[in-house]
Amino acid sequence: MNQKKLLLTLLLFISFLCTNAFEGIRFVKDQSNSYIGKSVSVLKDQTKQLTFEDVRRQPNLFKASKDEVLNLGIEDVNNWIQFEIRNLSDKEKLVVNLSHANIDEVVFYTLRNGVVDSTSLKYGGDVKDRAYPHQFFLFEIPLKKGEKVTCFFKLRSNTQLMAPISIHTERGVMETLLETDIFSAIYIGLMLAMILYNIFLFFSTRESHYYVYVNYIFWVTIAQCIILGIFEPFFSIHSVWLSSRLLTFSGAMSGIAAIFFVKSFLQTAKDAPKLDKLLNIFLISYFIIIGFLAAGILIPAYKMVNIVAGGGSIIVLIVAFKLSGQKYKQTKYFLFAWCVFLVSVVVYVFKDYNILKYNFFTVRSVQIGSVIEAILLSFALGDKINIYRKEKEESQTRELATLLENERLIREQNVVLEQKVEERTSELMETNESLQATLKHLKETQSQLVEAEKMASLGQLTAGVAHEINNPINFVTSSVAPLKRDINMIWETLDEVESVALDDELTLSEKQSRIIAYKEEIDLEYLRTEVDFLLKGMSEGANRTAEIVKSLRIFSRVDEDTLKFADINEGLESTMVILNSLIQQGIEVDKNYGELPAIECYAGKLNQVFLNILTNAIYAINKKFQNNPGGILKLKTGLTEDESFMYISIADNGIGIPSEIREKIFEPFFTTKDVGEGTGLGMSIAYNTIAKHNGKIVVDSIVGEGTVFKLIIPIRQII
């Protein structure tokens, strides 16, 4: 046990010797741009589990720094920095300045006489809550002359972590911050001036180059403001989530804007298509980086921004050098501006890797380079616009000379053209007369075809009407002879009755018996019955004939070329009466007429449509059933849902219409009937007639099951 205590004491003594071997920082007076990096020691906690108590008791874990400004790299670790300050000045309060704004988490510890004090600050918090309301991390240390204190920093960042630490008095730190803020104000003022100037030029010239350029320098300004740490305090952004991504996001957006500007200014799509496609790859890479940020992949996104920005800048430089040989006047300012900006970026990067010294110029090289670049690019745009204007003026001069030459040629050609126009006009007049004659012939042919269809329908109509009228007339004519005979017998009976009645030699009983005998002889009761039967039959025949004549009059209206109000149900029924002879006994007719108002229409033309469709329906039924029972013909009329249209549905259960010819049935001269059975004009006339009524025909057919024709016509015609 005593050996263990002895060993522990020895270790503590060695630790004490190592700690006292560290000489620390002797603060005498303020020194501008003086950093304490070579007087500190660093510990990288890869586990992120070590506490302050852990690191303060194990000073041997720290390694001395050799750099004036610490470059802690881009790692997801806790970086511990330890240093000791002895105050040899007359000031009793010192300020530790960590002049790097983009650090996600900063914790500052002081250890004095075994007493620990700590201050924790996070990037994205409100700077107004800090002891010094500034974007840099500033910590006060009350320290009398001769006293010393041990300080610790715990730093964590998802971006490049630089730790420029300096010690100041209160006055000295104010002078340092004032110098920084003045530079930032000058930088922002110059960039805003360039943005506003180029916005004004954009609205003045409407050149898209200015718009793309303003977008580029806007994002460059935003990115540099974030690096300087003045963006978030100005816009009061207090979101840790947003703050941890702003720098990388602004870098990606400035890269995207730069690529679009290069494409627009150098016209790479036209003049360097291969390099333009390469720029598109970098553009896609920036969008992938933004996706990484949204997914929370922060450190790889930041590293990728640096790689893509470096590679993209080199490609842009190559494109500019390549095109400078072709368009040096237009690219010289751009090339120079881009070179200046790249040099400033290289200086900034060399500073991060301690190749160049960390000072005011190297820290702010990118801001200086971006201002110079913005000014030179403005010159480049102005020069480019001037070149465009000069080229436009030259082009206009050439066009004017061409126009004058064309005007001379036109004057010379006018005489020739006038002569040719006269010749052509004469030819056109002759052609027009020929076309008029052809048109007249076509109209006559069309009229003949329509008349042919009408004559075909008239022939069918005449045959049907003749058949329908022939039956009652035959019955009347066949009843005339027996009726004449019966009437003669009646006259003979009257003569016999008169002779008997005037014979004075006969008694009343004898007269009565002779009359009764005569009535029995001629069978007077049968004669009466026969006369009634014959008269009734003749009356029915006459009525049937009158009905057919009425239907014929309704069907063939004389006012068919004039819009009149008509009863559609009556017209459909008259057509059915005329077609009665075609309807075989095996066809069942199902009529379902709805209550319809008078329809404004060309009634005679609609009756022709009904005739054509009904004739085809009866033909399809007979084709399927071959005059055997089973055929069904359904007629239905009614109003549509909005009651401004009416419909006529004609359905049959015939052979149906194949789908491949359904679209052809309304074409002129198209028919599926045998030669001599149809002209092929019936359905074409029907279609044109319904179209003339501002209606439509809907056809639904299944082969082997039947066809439905639905005619939809407006109640009123709007002309």
XYZ file of C-alpha atoms in Angstrom:
719
model
C 0.000 0.000 0.000
C 2.866 2.368 0.895
C 4.462 1.547 -2.454
C 1.297 2.571 -4.306
C 1.156 5.884 -2.396
C 4.814 6.475 -3.145
C 4.247 5.757 -6.872
C 1.229 8.109 -6.988
C 3.206 10.850 -5.263
C 6.026 10.367 -7.744
C 3.631 10.670 -10.700
C 2.106 13.825 -9.262
C 5.557 15.283 -8.735
C 6.548 14.494 -12.330
C 3.291 16.072 -13.523
C 4.051 19.131 -11.376
C 7.522 19.400 -12.865
C 6.093 19.108 -16.411
C 3.522 21.761 -15.629
C 6.084 24.148 -14.159
C 8.373 23.458 -17.077
C 5.813 25.196 -19.236
C 6.913 28.821 -19.105
C 3.514 30.328 -20.085
C 2.717 33.801 -21.446
C 4.108 36.943 -19.883
C 1.793 39.822 -20.747
C 3.550 43.174 -20.640
C 1.668 45.338 -23.128
C -0.659 45.201 -26.145
C 0.832 44.062 -29.391
C -1.307 44.160 -32.555
C -1.476 40.952 -34.608
C 0.439 39.069 -31.914
C -0.869 35.546 -31.401
C 0.045 33.124 -28.604
C -0.109 29.887 -30.600
C 3.512 28.936 -29.856
C 2.886 29.271 -26.111
C -0.067 26.888 -25.875
C -0.495 23.141 -25.814
C -3.220 21.165 -27.579
C -5.215 18.010 -26.873
C -7.537 16.405 -29.435
C -10.269 14.354 -27.749
C -11.347 11.875 -30.415
C -13.866 10.292 -28.041
C -15.487 13.614 -27.074
C -15.925 12.086 -23.605
C -13.204 13.882 -21.636
C -14.388 16.452 -19.119
C -12.520 19.478 -17.844
C -11.573 17.575 -14.697
C -10.145 14.796 -16.851
C -7.909 17.059 -18.906
C -6.722 19.342 -16.065
C -5.437 16.326 -14.120
C -3.595 14.854 -17.111
C -1.406 17.663 -18.488
C 0.868 15.086 -20.062
C -1.849 14.433 -22.667
C -1.296 17.921 -24.141
C 1.246 18.561 -26.860
C 3.020 21.862 -27.329
C 2.089 23.866 -30.415
C 4.690 25.074 -32.888
C 2.411 27.429 -34.844
C 1.665 31.022 -34.038
C -1.977 30.451 -35.047
C -3.403 27.016 -34.385
C -4.813 25.130 -37.356
C -6.980 22.399 -35.822
C -8.312 21.086 -39.149
C -11.772 19.775 -39.984
C -12.580 17.013 -37.508
C -15.563 16.075 -35.387
C -13.536 16.123 -32.139
C -13.237 18.223 -28.994
C -10.119 20.387 -29.208
C -8.613 21.365 -25.835
C -6.138 24.249 -25.643
C -4.176 25.038 -22.485
C -2.040 28.082 -21.720
C -0.867 30.074 -18.697
C -0.860 33.882 -18.423
C 1.173 35.979 -16.006
C 0.186 39.646 -15.915
C 3.237 41.927 -15.803
C 1.355 45.049 -16.906
C -0.287 47.748 -14.811
C -3.755 46.722 -16.019
C -5.845 44.564 -13.707
C -8.136 43.156 -16.380
C -7.039 41.275 -19.480
C -9.152 40.071 -22.431
C -8.564 36.821 -24.314
C -9.569 37.270 -27.978
C -10.386 34.186 -30.041
C -10.783 36.076 -33.343
C -12.480 33.346 -35.385
C -16.267 33.682 -35.691
C -17.312 30.310 -37.171
C -16.825 27.931 -34.249
C -19.818 25.832 -33.227
C -18.975 25.611 -29.527
C -16.499 27.503 -27.330
C -16.030 26.855 -23.626
C -13.436 28.954 -21.742
C -12.114 27.810 -18.353
C -9.841 29.624 -15.937
C -8.056 27.863 -13.095
C -6.635 30.071 -10.359
C -5.556 28.802 -6.958
C -7.652 25.664 -7.450
C -10.794 27.683 -8.287
C -12.410 26.957 -11.640
C -14.457 29.480 -13.592
C -15.999 28.775 -17.000
C -17.902 30.551 -19.773
C -19.699 28.669 -22.547
C -20.600 30.295 -25.880
C -22.203 28.702 -28.920
C -22.174 29.822 -32.526
C -25.657 30.984 -33.442
C -26.439 32.460 -30.056
C -27.304 36.114 -29.584
C -24.073 38.148 -29.420
C -25.908 40.736 -27.291
C -25.854 38.254 -24.427
C -22.045 38.125 -24.432
C -19.840 40.222 -22.174
C -18.493 41.824 -25.348
C -21.283 42.003 -28.008
C -19.044 41.058 -30.910
C -18.874 38.182 -33.373
C -15.450 37.168 -32.024
C -15.219 35.154 -28.817
C -13.921 37.496 -26.069
C -13.344 36.539 -22.422
C -12.389 38.823 -19.518
C -9.788 37.720 -16.958
C -9.470 39.824 -13.777
C -5.739 39.549 -13.083
C -3.649 41.787 -10.927
C -0.059 42.562 -11.692
C 2.165 39.616 -10.936
C -0.698 37.121 -10.761
C -1.009 34.185 -13.085
C -3.895 32.065 -14.296
C -4.181 28.818 -16.247
C -6.668 28.965 -19.146
C -8.342 26.232 -21.110
C -10.348 26.371 -24.337
C -12.691 23.602 -25.446
C -13.457 24.069 -29.155
C -15.651 22.135 -31.591
C -16.509 22.977 -35.209
C -17.879 21.322 -38.340
C -15.802 23.604 -40.587
C -12.128 24.582 -40.843
C -11.109 25.370 -37.255
C -8.503 28.087 -36.840
C -7.684 29.379 -33.359
C -6.067 32.845 -33.581
C -5.768 33.641 -29.857
C -4.410 36.946 -28.619
C -4.227 38.721 -25.225
C -5.206 42.367 -24.853
C -6.106 45.033 -22.407
C -9.643 46.418 -22.693
C -8.392 49.380 -24.726
C -6.235 47.197 -26.915
C -9.039 44.785 -27.725
C -11.314 47.686 -28.644
C -8.709 49.015 -31.072
C -8.290 45.555 -32.599
C -12.057 45.064 -32.993
C -12.455 48.566 -34.423
C -9.821 47.820 -37.042
C -11.644 44.595 -37.968
C -15.081 46.229 -38.071
C -13.884 49.159 -40.180
C -12.497 46.736 -42.739
C -15.760 44.742 -42.692
C -17.797 47.934 -43.163
C -15.619 49.047 -46.081
C -15.889 45.596 -47.669
C -19.673 45.427 -47.312
C -20.049 48.992 -48.564
C -17.994 48.309 -51.673
C -19.834 45.054 -52.439
C -23.257 46.645 -51.880
C -22.227 49.507 -54.140
C -21.278 47.030 -56.865
C -24.547 45.130 -56.402
C -26.706 48.270 -56.563
C -24.713 49.671 -59.495
C -25.147 46.514 -61.528
C -28.851 46.226 -60.583
C -29.274 49.743 -61.971
C -27.449 48.704 -65.151
C -29.652 45.619 -65.440
C -32.856 47.663 -65.294
C -31.355 50.205 -67.696
C -30.096 47.769 -70.331
C -32.189 44.660 -69.618
C -29.066 42.585 -70.281
C -29.360 39.193 -68.574
C -25.576 39.174 -67.911
C -26.045 41.848 -65.228
C -28.752 39.850 -63.480
C -26.565 36.720 -63.336
C -23.591 38.782 -62.194
C -25.580 40.461 -59.392
C -26.679 37.029 -58.218
C -23.041 35.900 -58.144
C -21.587 38.824 -56.182
C -24.607 38.723 -53.853
C -23.775 35.170 -52.758
C -20.047 35.943 -52.583
C -20.882 38.846 -50.245
C -23.144 36.645 -48.115
C -20.442 33.966 -47.840
C -17.779 36.489 -46.811
C -20.122 38.126 -44.294
C -20.630 34.719 -42.716
C -16.852 34.149 -42.603
C -16.420 37.566 -40.985
C -19.144 36.613 -38.489
C -21.352 39.650 -39.146
C -24.207 37.963 -41.046
C -25.968 36.251 -38.155
C -25.805 39.165 -35.673
C -27.135 41.537 -38.323
C -30.121 39.316 -39.195
C -30.590 38.076 -35.573
C -30.281 34.389 -36.483
C -30.225 32.390 -33.260
C -30.700 28.864 -34.623
C -27.853 26.436 -33.908
C -29.120 24.122 -36.670
C -29.061 26.936 -39.221
C -25.801 28.444 -38.004
C -23.942 25.138 -38.337
C -24.894 24.965 -42.034
C -24.792 28.592 -43.166
C -21.118 28.771 -44.098
C -21.174 25.607 -46.202
C -24.514 26.532 -47.778
C -23.375 30.025 -48.740
C -20.191 28.565 -50.212
C -22.243 26.139 -52.323
C -24.625 28.881 -53.469
C -21.779 31.229 -54.415
C -20.256 28.352 -56.414
C -23.558 27.713 -58.204
C -23.941 31.427 -58.942
C -20.331 31.563 -60.211
C -20.924 28.690 -62.641
C -24.088 30.301 -63.993
C -22.250 33.599 -64.437
C -19.344 31.929 -66.242
C -21.784 30.088 -68.527
C -23.606 33.325 -69.307
C -20.577 35.599 -69.704
C -18.310 33.221 -71.637
C -21.182 31.533 -73.522
C -19.622 28.150 -72.885
C -22.588 26.196 -74.269
C -21.820 27.626 -77.722
C -18.073 28.257 -77.645
C -16.804 25.443 -75.354
C -19.503 22.716 -75.196
C -17.250 20.032 -73.682
C -16.059 22.278 -70.872
C -19.652 23.457 -70.429
C -20.686 19.862 -69.692
C -17.821 19.623 -67.214
C -19.133 22.749 -65.470
C -22.514 21.022 -65.257
C -20.855 18.218 -63.268
C -19.569 20.764 -60.729
C -23.040 22.314 -60.657
C -24.575 18.945 -59.796
C -21.901 18.463 -57.108
C -22.970 21.695 -55.402
C -26.573 20.514 -55.320
C -25.401 17.217 -53.784
C -23.601 19.248 -51.104
C -26.841 21.086 -50.293
C -28.501 17.685 -49.996
C -25.790 16.584 -47.561
C -26.461 19.685 -45.438
C -30.169 18.932 -45.315
C -29.373 15.363 -44.241
C -27.003 16.563 -41.485
C -23.783 15.316 -43.123
C -21.878 18.490 -42.247
C -18.136 17.795 -42.235
C -18.078 15.833 -45.548
C -20.227 18.599 -47.078
C -17.726 21.298 -46.008
C -14.764 19.298 -47.326
C -16.603 18.663 -50.576
C -17.292 22.399 -51.002
C -13.554 23.111 -50.796
C -12.719 20.375 -53.312
C -15.469 21.335 -55.776
C -14.665 25.058 -55.447
C -10.974 24.414 -56.113
C -11.623 22.123 -59.081
C -14.327 24.395 -60.487
C -12.088 27.466 -60.246
C -9.351 25.699 -62.191
C -11.819 24.609 -64.892
C -13.152 28.167 -65.175
C -9.590 29.446 -65.553
C -8.932 26.869 -68.301
C -12.143 27.908 -70.095
C -11.198 31.586 -69.849
C -7.674 30.967 -71.217
C -9.067 28.853 -74.045
C -11.621 31.456 -75.086
C -9.216 34.367 -74.640
C -7.466 33.332 -77.844
C -10.748 33.711 -79.742
C -12.281 36.647 -77.891
C -9.481 38.407 -76.052
C -11.258 41.771 -75.965
C -14.293 40.238 -74.301
C -12.405 37.975 -71.869
C -9.365 40.015 -70.801
C -11.067 41.661 -67.814
C -12.732 38.387 -66.836
C -9.451 36.493 -67.047
C -7.598 39.074 -64.965
C -10.432 39.256 -62.400
C -10.564 35.487 -62.010
C -6.788 35.255 -61.643
C -6.868 37.908 -58.899
C -9.612 36.048 -57.075
C -7.803 32.714 -57.375
C -4.587 34.289 -56.031
C -6.500 35.663 -53.045
C -7.999 32.203 -52.394
C -4.548 30.591 -52.642
C -3.163 33.141 -50.151
C -6.045 32.385 -47.776
C -5.503 28.604 -48.072
C -1.695 28.915 -47.634
C -2.394 30.877 -44.462
C -4.543 27.990 -43.161
C -1.651 25.570 -43.706
C 0.943 27.955 -42.192
C 2.767 28.374 -45.498
C 2.094 32.089 -45.205
C 2.002 34.022 -41.997
C -1.356 34.647 -40.317
C -1.816 38.417 -40.489
C -4.330 41.086 -41.438
C -3.699 40.711 -45.184
C -3.739 36.890 -45.366
C -6.837 36.628 -43.158
C -8.731 39.085 -45.342
C -7.225 38.169 -48.700
C -10.459 36.632 -50.007
C -12.448 39.752 -49.132
C -9.843 41.953 -50.835
C -9.735 39.647 -53.861
C -13.533 39.471 -54.151
C -13.812 43.285 -54.132
C -11.179 43.589 -56.851
C -12.852 40.775 -58.780
C -16.269 42.454 -58.494
C -14.858 45.743 -59.834
C -12.974 44.068 -62.682
C -15.986 41.932 -63.622
C -18.109 45.091 -63.745
C -15.548 46.493 -66.167
C -15.698 43.214 -68.083
C -19.486 43.416 -68.343
C -19.354 47.036 -69.412
C -16.694 46.253 -71.997
C -18.704 43.270 -73.216
C -21.833 45.399 -73.596
C -19.813 48.035 -75.483
C -18.463 45.354 -77.804
C -21.997 44.078 -78.329
C -23.178 47.600 -79.118
C -20.301 48.178 -81.520
C -20.996 44.869 -83.233
C -24.692 45.769 -83.331
C -23.935 49.161 -84.894
C -21.684 47.528 -87.475
C -24.371 44.965 -88.143
C -26.969 47.714 -88.516
C -24.678 49.559 -90.940
C -24.288 46.397 -93.000
C -28.021 45.793 -92.857
C -28.696 49.384 -93.970
C -26.374 48.967 -96.949
C -28.060 45.676 -97.743
C -31.487 47.305 -97.470
C -30.461 50.086 -99.839
C -29.158 47.535 -102.298
C -32.334 45.508 -101.921
C -34.408 48.634 -102.491
C -32.579 49.262 -105.768
C -33.091 45.670 -106.840
C -36.754 45.872 -105.856
C -37.277 48.948 -107.973
C -35.676 47.177 -110.931
C -37.749 44.106 -110.380
C -41.029 45.967 -109.913
C -41.442 46.528 -113.645
C -40.787 42.864 -114.394
C -43.018 41.808 -111.512
C -45.913 44.004 -112.642
C -45.775 42.409 -116.080
C -45.651 38.942 -114.531
C -48.484 39.851 -112.173
C -50.655 40.856 -115.109
C -49.835 37.596 -116.881
C -50.463 35.626 -113.723
C -53.699 37.492 -113.059
C -54.946 36.564 -116.500
C -54.008 32.925 -115.881
C -55.696 33.008 -112.488
C -58.878 34.442 -113.984
C -58.951 31.633 -116.510
C -58.280 29.100 -113.747
C -60.973 30.709 -111.602
C -63.532 30.417 -114.391
C -62.549 26.776 -114.804
C -62.861 26.203 -111.055
C -66.262 27.905 -111.005
C -67.460 25.617 -113.759
C -66.057 22.602 -111.900
C -67.686 23.757 -108.656
C -71.016 24.198 -110.427
C -70.665 20.721 -111.890
C -69.826 19.308 -108.447
C -72.858 20.988 -106.909
C -75.051 19.613 -109.682
C -73.535 16.178 -109.125
C -74.108 16.479 -105.397
C -77.717 17.509 -105.967
C -78.170 14.581 -108.339
C -76.732 12.190 -105.749
C -78.994 13.563 -103.028
C -81.953 13.372 -105.398
C -80.919 9.806 -106.235
C -81.029 8.932 -102.549
C -84.375 10.684 -102.236
C -85.673 8.788 -105.241
C -84.430 5.548 -103.705
C -86.228 6.421 -100.472
C -89.267 7.541 -102.505
C -89.294 4.216 -104.325
C -89.191 2.396 -101.006
C -91.810 4.775 -99.634
C -94.050 4.330 -102.716
C -93.844 0.560 -102.476
C -94.754 0.648 -98.795
C -97.585 3.128 -99.227
C -98.948 1.241 -102.258
C -98.914 -1.981 -100.259
C -100.552 -0.349 -97.261
C -103.306 1.379 -99.296
C -103.845 -1.632 -101.572
C -105.162 -3.835 -98.723
C -108.089 -1.597 -97.600
C -108.882 -0.608 -101.212
C -109.006 -4.278 -102.247
C -111.384 -4.942 -99.403
C -113.630 -2.032 -100.483
C -113.618 -3.069 -104.150
C -114.304 -6.726 -103.280
C -117.259 -5.662 -101.114
C -118.916 -3.540 -103.844
C -120.375 -6.487 -105.903
C -122.010 -8.370 -102.944
C -123.241 -5.052 -101.523
C -124.769 -4.183 -104.928
C -126.377 -7.601 -105.066
C -127.776 -7.225 -101.538
C -129.111 -3.740 -102.335
C -130.875 -5.117 -105.488
C -132.475 -7.809 -103.336
C -133.617 -5.081 -100.954
C -135.167 -3.174 -103.879
C -136.897 -6.385 -105.056
C -138.197 -6.927 -101.534
C -139.651 -3.443 -101.503
C -141.353 -4.056 -104.867
C -142.809 -7.361 -103.616
C -144.061 -5.765 -100.411
C -145.617 -2.927 -102.430
C -147.437 -5.347 -104.815
C -148.810 -7.374 -101.943
C -149.874 -4.296 -100.054
C -151.765 -2.850 -103.080
C -153.571 -6.121 -103.963
C -157.123 -5.496 -102.774
C -158.153 -9.070 -103.407
C -155.997 -10.340 -100.560
C -157.021 -10.179 -96.982
C -154.771 -8.734 -94.324
C -153.795 -12.160 -93.058
C -153.024 -13.369 -96.565
C -150.877 -10.301 -97.179
C -149.033 -10.925 -93.936
C -148.425 -14.591 -94.699
C -147.186 -13.841 -98.218
C -144.728 -11.200 -96.885
C -143.455 -13.611 -94.231
C -143.024 -16.295 -96.845
C -141.077 -13.933 -99.088
C -138.781 -12.872 -96.233
C -138.018 -16.480 -95.543
C -137.418 -17.083 -99.210
C -134.766 -14.330 -99.485
C -133.412 -14.883 -95.902
C -133.825 -11.206 -94.914
C -131.982 -11.578 -91.559
C -128.837 -12.861 -93.289
C -129.157 -10.107 -95.861
C -129.244 -7.473 -93.105
C -126.198 -8.996 -91.346
C -124.228 -9.194 -94.594
C -124.983 -5.549 -95.492
C -123.828 -4.387 -92.028
C -120.625 -6.434 -92.329
C -119.888 -5.100 -95.792
C -120.531 -1.484 -94.766
C -118.365 -1.876 -91.660
C -115.492 -3.333 -93.671
C -115.708 -0.587 -96.260
C -115.715 2.017 -93.463
C -112.602 0.496 -91.855
C -110.860 0.376 -95.221
C -111.673 4.014 -95.868
C -110.443 5.015 -92.373
C -107.221 3.016 -92.830
C -106.657 4.686 -96.179
C -107.261 8.113 -94.624
C -104.777 7.291 -91.804
C -102.107 6.283 -94.313
C -102.718 9.447 -96.332
C -102.430 11.522 -93.143
C -99.146 9.807 -92.178
C -97.862 10.381 -95.692
C -98.750 14.069 -95.432
C -96.974 14.317 -92.033
C -93.923 12.449 -93.354
C -93.500 14.505 -96.540
C -93.917 18.030 -95.120
C -93.863 20.775 -97.704
C -92.137 23.179 -95.278
C -89.025 21.067 -94.764
C -86.621 23.925 -95.632
C -88.029 26.161 -92.921
C -87.555 25.869 -89.152
C -90.961 25.102 -87.651
C -92.207 23.664 -84.377
C -93.224 20.040 -84.815
C -94.231 16.976 -82.802
C -91.304 14.546 -83.041
C -93.401 11.651 -81.700
C -95.960 12.256 -84.473
C -93.227 12.351 -87.136
C -91.683 9.119 -85.832
C -95.085 7.405 -85.735
C -95.903 8.516 -89.301
C -92.615 6.996 -90.456
C -93.530 3.731 -88.720
C -96.929 3.698 -90.502
C -95.224 4.125 -93.873
C -92.696 1.362 -93.041
C -95.397 -0.977 -91.759
C -95.170 -3.131 -94.878
C -91.446 -3.789 -94.179
C -92.061 -4.950 -90.621
C -92.565 -8.687 -90.777
C -94.748 -10.568 -88.370
C -91.650 -11.878 -86.620
C -90.514 -8.358 -85.598
C -91.842 -7.020 -82.297
C -92.066 -3.211 -82.097
C -91.686 -1.665 -78.616
C -92.708 2.023 -78.532
C -91.979 4.230 -75.522
C -92.699 7.826 -76.484
C -92.008 10.420 -73.800
C -93.847 13.679 -73.273
C -92.061 16.177 -75.502
C -92.685 19.854 -76.201
C -92.875 21.060 -79.782
C -89.358 20.930 -81.244
C -87.952 23.657 -83.495
C -86.657 21.691 -86.472
C -86.794 20.851 -90.151
C -89.508 18.231 -89.693
C -89.412 16.743 -93.201
C -85.641 16.284 -93.047
C -85.874 14.602 -89.613
C -88.530 12.203 -90.987
C -86.041 11.312 -93.736
C -83.431 10.582 -90.986
C -85.931 8.357 -89.111
C -86.731 6.533 -92.363
C -83.043 5.860 -93.149
C -82.156 4.613 -89.623
C -85.354 2.518 -89.241
C -84.828 0.963 -92.679
C -81.274 -0.060 -91.682
C -82.536 -1.418 -88.332
C -85.220 -3.564 -90.051
C -82.606 -4.732 -92.575
C -80.215 -5.753 -89.738
C -83.008 -7.672 -87.951
C -84.098 -9.503 -91.144
C -80.443 -10.269 -91.904
C -80.071 -11.950 -88.524
C -83.449 -13.718 -88.098
C -84.247 -14.379 -91.800
C -87.940 -13.418 -91.317
C -88.235 -15.750 -88.322
C -89.638 -14.622 -84.945
C -87.271 -12.995 -82.415
C -86.617 -9.574 -83.906
C -87.154 -6.585 -81.603
C -87.291 -2.922 -82.645
C -87.339 -0.417 -79.761
C -88.303 3.234 -80.163
C -87.880 5.656 -77.275
C -88.052 9.445 -76.972
C -87.529 11.802 -74.043
C -85.684 14.809 -72.625
C -82.044 14.841 -71.487
C -81.069 15.724 -67.918
C -80.768 19.482 -68.516
C -84.095 19.431 -70.466
C -82.674 21.702 -73.165
C -82.166 18.709 -75.466
C -84.370 15.787 -76.474
C -83.341 12.373 -77.712
C -84.688 9.697 -80.057
C -83.362 6.192 -79.418
C -83.763 3.558 -82.159
C -82.494 0.141 -81.042
C -82.509 -3.231 -82.752
C -81.235 -6.701 -81.914
C -79.878 -7.304 -85.391
C -76.449 -8.297 -86.646
C -74.652 -5.228 -85.179
C -71.873 -3.096 -86.659
C -68.217 -4.297 -86.483
C -65.875 -1.871 -84.678
C -63.551 -1.574 -87.704
C -66.300 0.001 -89.859
C -68.195 1.912 -87.166
C -66.280 5.125 -87.934
C -67.101 4.797 -91.663
C -70.893 4.446 -91.552
C -71.437 8.200 -91.983
C -69.096 8.472 -94.975
C -70.770 9.096 -98.352
C -71.187 5.994 -100.566
C -70.159 3.617 -97.763
C -72.542 0.666 -97.458
C -72.416 -2.939 -96.322
C -75.515 -3.881 -98.323
C -75.370 -5.869 -101.538
C -75.275 -4.110 -104.884
C -78.686 -2.659 -105.657
C -79.832 -2.663 -102.013
C -78.468 0.769 -101.045
C -76.706 3.868 -102.378
C -74.490 4.505 -99.308
C -75.844 8.039 -98.907
C -78.601 7.453 -96.349
C -76.476 7.654 -93.178
C -74.366 10.505 -94.607
C -77.558 12.528 -95.178
C -78.744 11.609 -91.681
C -75.458 12.776 -90.117
C -75.506 16.106 -92.006
C -79.168 16.667 -91.131
C -78.569 16.159 -87.384
C -75.462 18.386 -87.599
C -77.624 21.046 -89.273
C -79.870 20.835 -86.174
C -76.788 21.417 -83.924
C -77.209 17.900 -82.572
C -75.254 14.690 -82.625
C -75.640 10.967 -83.295
C -74.286 8.491 -80.740
C -73.820 4.919 -81.983
C -73.424 1.925 -79.679
C -73.212 -1.503 -81.269
C -72.161 -5.034 -80.368
C -71.666 -7.511 -83.202
C -74.318 -10.242 -83.000
C -76.355 -8.434 -80.322
C -77.610 -5.283 -81.997
C -77.214 -1.537 -82.473
C -78.515 1.605 -80.769
C -78.696 4.937 -82.601
C -79.309 7.833 -80.222
C -80.150 11.182 -81.836
C -79.708 14.204 -79.535
C -81.280 17.473 -80.751
C -81.730 20.843 -78.984
C -85.310 21.915 -78.207
C -84.625 25.379 -79.618
C -82.293 26.265 -82.459
C -79.984 29.212 -81.734
C -79.041 30.908 -84.996
